Amino acid sequence: MQKMAERLSLWGKCGEGTSGAPALAGPCLAGNRLNLDVYPDGCCHFLRLLKQQREEVVQVEFLRLSSNDCLIDTTLDSLPHLEHLKSLVLKGGHVRDKFGSCQRGSLTSLPQDFGNLKCLTHLDLSFNRLSTLPSCILHLPSLRVLLVSHNSLVALPEDFGCLSKLTFFSAMKNQLTDLPQSIGELSMLHTLDLSENLLQLLPEEIGNLHNCKELILSGNCLSSIPDSLANLKSLRELHLHSNFLVTVPASLASLPNLSRLDLQNNCLRVVPAEIQALPFVDLHGNPLGETEPSLQAGNCKASAAVCSAQLSFPVTSEGCEVVLPYGIHFCFPPGAASDPLRISFRLLEPDPQWVKLRHHDVLLSRVLELRPHGIKFQQEVQIWMPFVPPQILHQNEVVVRTFSGQSWSDLRTRVEQKRGLMMAHCSVLHFSWFLVVSRLVQDECKVPAEGTLLFSSVDPNIKVIFPPGVTKEPRSVKMQVLQVPAKEIDKITASAGCRASPLLCLSQDSLVDFLNPVTIQLPLPPGITGLNLDQLRLRLLHGDPEGQTWHDITSQVVLKFTHIYVMFEVTHFSWYWLWYTTKTYIEGIAKKVYERLRLYQVNFIALQRKKDPEQVLLQCVPKHKVDPVLERLQNRYQGPEPSDMVEMFEGEQFFAAFERGISIDMDRPDCVDGRLSFIFYSHLKNMKEVYVTSPVDRKGQAVKGQVSFYRGAVPENIPEDASRRRKGADSLWLATLPIKLPQLKPRCNENPGPLCGFSFPPLNLGNAETGYLTQANLLSIARRVGSDWQTIGLNLGLTYQQIERIGHNNRDDLDKQILGMLFSWAQQNSEDPDCVSKLIRAMKESGRQDIADEVETIIDLGRQKYSESIRRVGLEPESSREDSAIATM
């Protein structure tokens, strides 16, 4: 009854339309269709119609509503009553922001009883805020068309394949990293659009979509595609542009109905001849025929290079626009490059020893490295970098920060919106390293000899007055203001009744003090005016540039008061903070409050995959994000409640250690002394997914272990009190969460043989002149590899994720791990004529000269056999020269 009363109240309020919009004129119901998404108060009018013409409305078969409507959540509860509904559109994008981009709707979920819409065949939820696909969608038996593009989906349900009648599915512009195996059960699917996601691998089951005619996978992070795509005999169009593909299977050329194959802007250096011969293939933007460039880490750590991907693209004097899979966008104007140039790029994980954040900075992106570094462009190159929008907007601004090789500096930056992403836009003449940060808003001006005024754009009550004669030469002055929440002061001071003004930071580009005093105006602390001001309780604090120490300078300056302001004069700049308190020693309290302003409250989570408990997800999550993260993961993961709240600084290192009978691979590049290393950044994903094992025999019992989190190195320039609290073994511990590995079930036909059940594809690596490596040769090599297989795999170019997956899938069988590694590499490089040389080089780099010698022996033997066969048929080089001489006579 209460909910119904609320609705009646809403209907009454919107009779005239919100925002002054007039009520709908004329009938809205046209037969069995109701299109209300074009009206500003469409949901309000739907509720009114449902009340006044219920019998007609419940017969509607086609309904369109805007999810930008403020009453959409209220309206959702009424929709399951429309049992005859066949088509439902709940799209956002009907409202535009100040940049002119479509704003997403407010839908984050759907009511569970949506599954009662048994007649629904078409559902459009595009341009919303869905992070998980509502489970009720899986209960729509008649659904044929589903659109969820421009949302925030990170995964699809494991049982997504139960939508057996689906013929069209679009999840374009989401954040999907993988696909469920059940997607292969969508046997009636005609069109699958998964473009502009973060897909890194495709399941083999995608080859079961035998009726699929159009497959769109552009703008992802795919480095390879499964051979099973050759099973899609109905496929007409395959879009794979703007990925990281280094190989494509030749079997795609055999698809009988294929009429378009888009492979633009990938990393293809070698393409099968069958693919190149296709008249409808597009290979523009690939480094075809080029040798692979050597990678140099530069200023980044070696571990960062392992988890990064380096790619390249060409630029000519004609200019071009380039969009990379991660959403990074470049614009090279005509004439920017005088000669043809190849630009290489890679994304690096930020290293706090290299990426120096200032106080109150927030990192919003990974590090983008662009090469070559020494080239100067003739015209400015435009760069758009996507970033995670910061939580605090009013007092912070987004800037691109670049590294010159010696220090970091901020570029002039504009925030724009492109393709639904927030972008930081800057212009550069040189390439180096770039990242996006949120900093305190910086107001600046040039101070001439005649003097000037500088106001804060964050708090207009704060200003600096430069009188005439203050300087001989013009100098640049910068101002930053940090608002101080009263609740943070109350947590420290309790009942002391302390109040404080905003924090003011002033700096200049000159080391010389001003010739005349500069006047600074600050607002009195909140609640204090000239009427109730006790001047004896007012304290002016001065801090060093890093804000670690505070000094009471009240007695050293002359404070002038107005009704709401305090003014004082200085000749040099630093941090200034005005306090109102009865405390005689306020410096200590100010240090504690300033420390709290830099801390983030976080929780740790440790979850195990429901289908594979040995796969563990670890994440450090800011307190306000814990519930949404757990809700997004609950369909695929299970585990204990999050840890208790702890506090961390931006850029602080911490470690995760598995204990009590559970361990991880110690050779991981991010593993330090047996512990996983993390760096906490409040707006980035502090998440890792690892495979754990146990030395305990799990055939007889489960293993009850734990994962503990510990602090790492103390960050530079943190307050002395915080550093003192972080000394000693006990103070490094943060949290502990339980991990349980279930008892192993007995396997059928256990130990049937070392290679039983392992299938090998036919292979011929190399070429006839240099010699081949066959399947039998690889099997022979595999017997000698032993425990070095992971090192060899990494030197062969396999990613650590591939190595870890191979190790986990064959965790009880070293032979299968070795074979999986060798044959995965062989399949990826089967078209590379130089692959045998790479194998020999990798063996030498791994310290296995013995295997390198064996491979060279096999190759030499192959060359001899080839030469002998040539001589047998009379085609040896001497005969060829004689024939050529006779022909020229």
mmCIF file of N, CA and C in Angstrom, residues 53 65 133 170 174 233 309 329 428 480 597 666 685 737 785:
data_model
loop_
_atom_site.group_PDB
_atom_site.id
_atom_site.type_symbol
_atom_site.label_atom_id
_atom_site.label_comp_id
_atom_site.label_asym_id
_atom_site.label_seq_id
_atom_site.Cartn_x
_atom_site.Cartn_y
_atom_site.Cartn_z
ATOM 1 N N GLN A 53 -5.957 3.459 -18.070
ATOM 2 C CA GLN A 53 -6.369 2.564 -19.159
ATOM 3 C C GLN A 53 -5.688 1.210 -18.998
ATOM 4 N N LEU A 65 10.867 2.890 -23.556
ATOM 5 C CA LEU A 65 11.015 3.849 -22.470
ATOM 6 C C LEU A 65 12.475 4.287 -22.397
ATOM 7 N N LEU A 133 24.994 -9.142 -16.097
ATOM 8 C CA LEU A 133 23.758 -9.373 -16.830
ATOM 9 C C LEU A 133 22.703 -9.859 -15.845
ATOM 10 N N SER A 170 24.289 -8.384 -29.069
ATOM 11 C CA SER A 170 25.279 -7.311 -29.144
ATOM 12 C C SER A 170 25.669 -6.892 -27.733
ATOM 13 N N ASN A 174 31.665 -2.841 -23.880
ATOM 14 C CA ASN A 174 31.610 -3.199 -22.471
ATOM 15 C C ASN A 174 33.038 -3.449 -21.990
ATOM 16 N N LYS A 233 30.683 -22.593 -40.904
ATOM 17 C CA LYS A 233 30.451 -22.705 -42.350
ATOM 18 C C LYS A 233 29.448 -21.675 -42.873
ATOM 19 N N ALA A 309 52.299 -5.191 -23.461
ATOM 20 C CA ALA A 309 52.284 -5.605 -24.866
ATOM 21 C C ALA A 309 52.824 -4.455 -25.697
ATOM 22 N N HIS A 329 43.764 7.150 -28.686
ATOM 23 C CA HIS A 329 43.488 7.735 -29.998
ATOM 24 C C HIS A 329 44.592 8.729 -30.332
ATOM 25 N N VAL A 428 51.495 17.091 -28.228
ATOM 26 C CA VAL A 428 52.923 16.936 -27.946
ATOM 27 C C VAL A 428 53.733 17.025 -29.238
ATOM 28 N N GLN A 480 46.913 26.168 -5.262
ATOM 29 C CA GLN A 480 46.070 24.986 -5.114
ATOM 30 C C GLN A 480 45.367 25.052 -3.770
ATOM 31 N N LEU A 597 43.783 12.919 5.387
ATOM 32 C CA LEU A 597 43.325 13.393 4.088
ATOM 33 C C LEU A 597 43.969 12.612 2.940
ATOM 34 N N MET A 666 56.432 -19.848 -7.438
ATOM 35 C CA MET A 666 57.360 -18.831 -6.955
ATOM 36 C C MET A 666 58.098 -18.120 -8.090
ATOM 37 N N LYS A 685 42.335 -1.149 -10.844
ATOM 38 C CA LYS A 685 42.010 -2.475 -10.309
ATOM 39 C C LYS A 685 43.239 -3.067 -9.629
ATOM 40 N N LEU A 737 42.532 -14.029 5.329
ATOM 41 C CA LEU A 737 41.271 -14.602 4.885
ATOM 42 C C LEU A 737 41.469 -16.090 4.599
ATOM 43 N N VAL A 785 63.373 -31.549 -21.867
ATOM 44 C CA VAL A 785 63.156 -30.204 -21.317
ATOM 45 C C VAL A 785 63.161 -30.205 -19.792
#
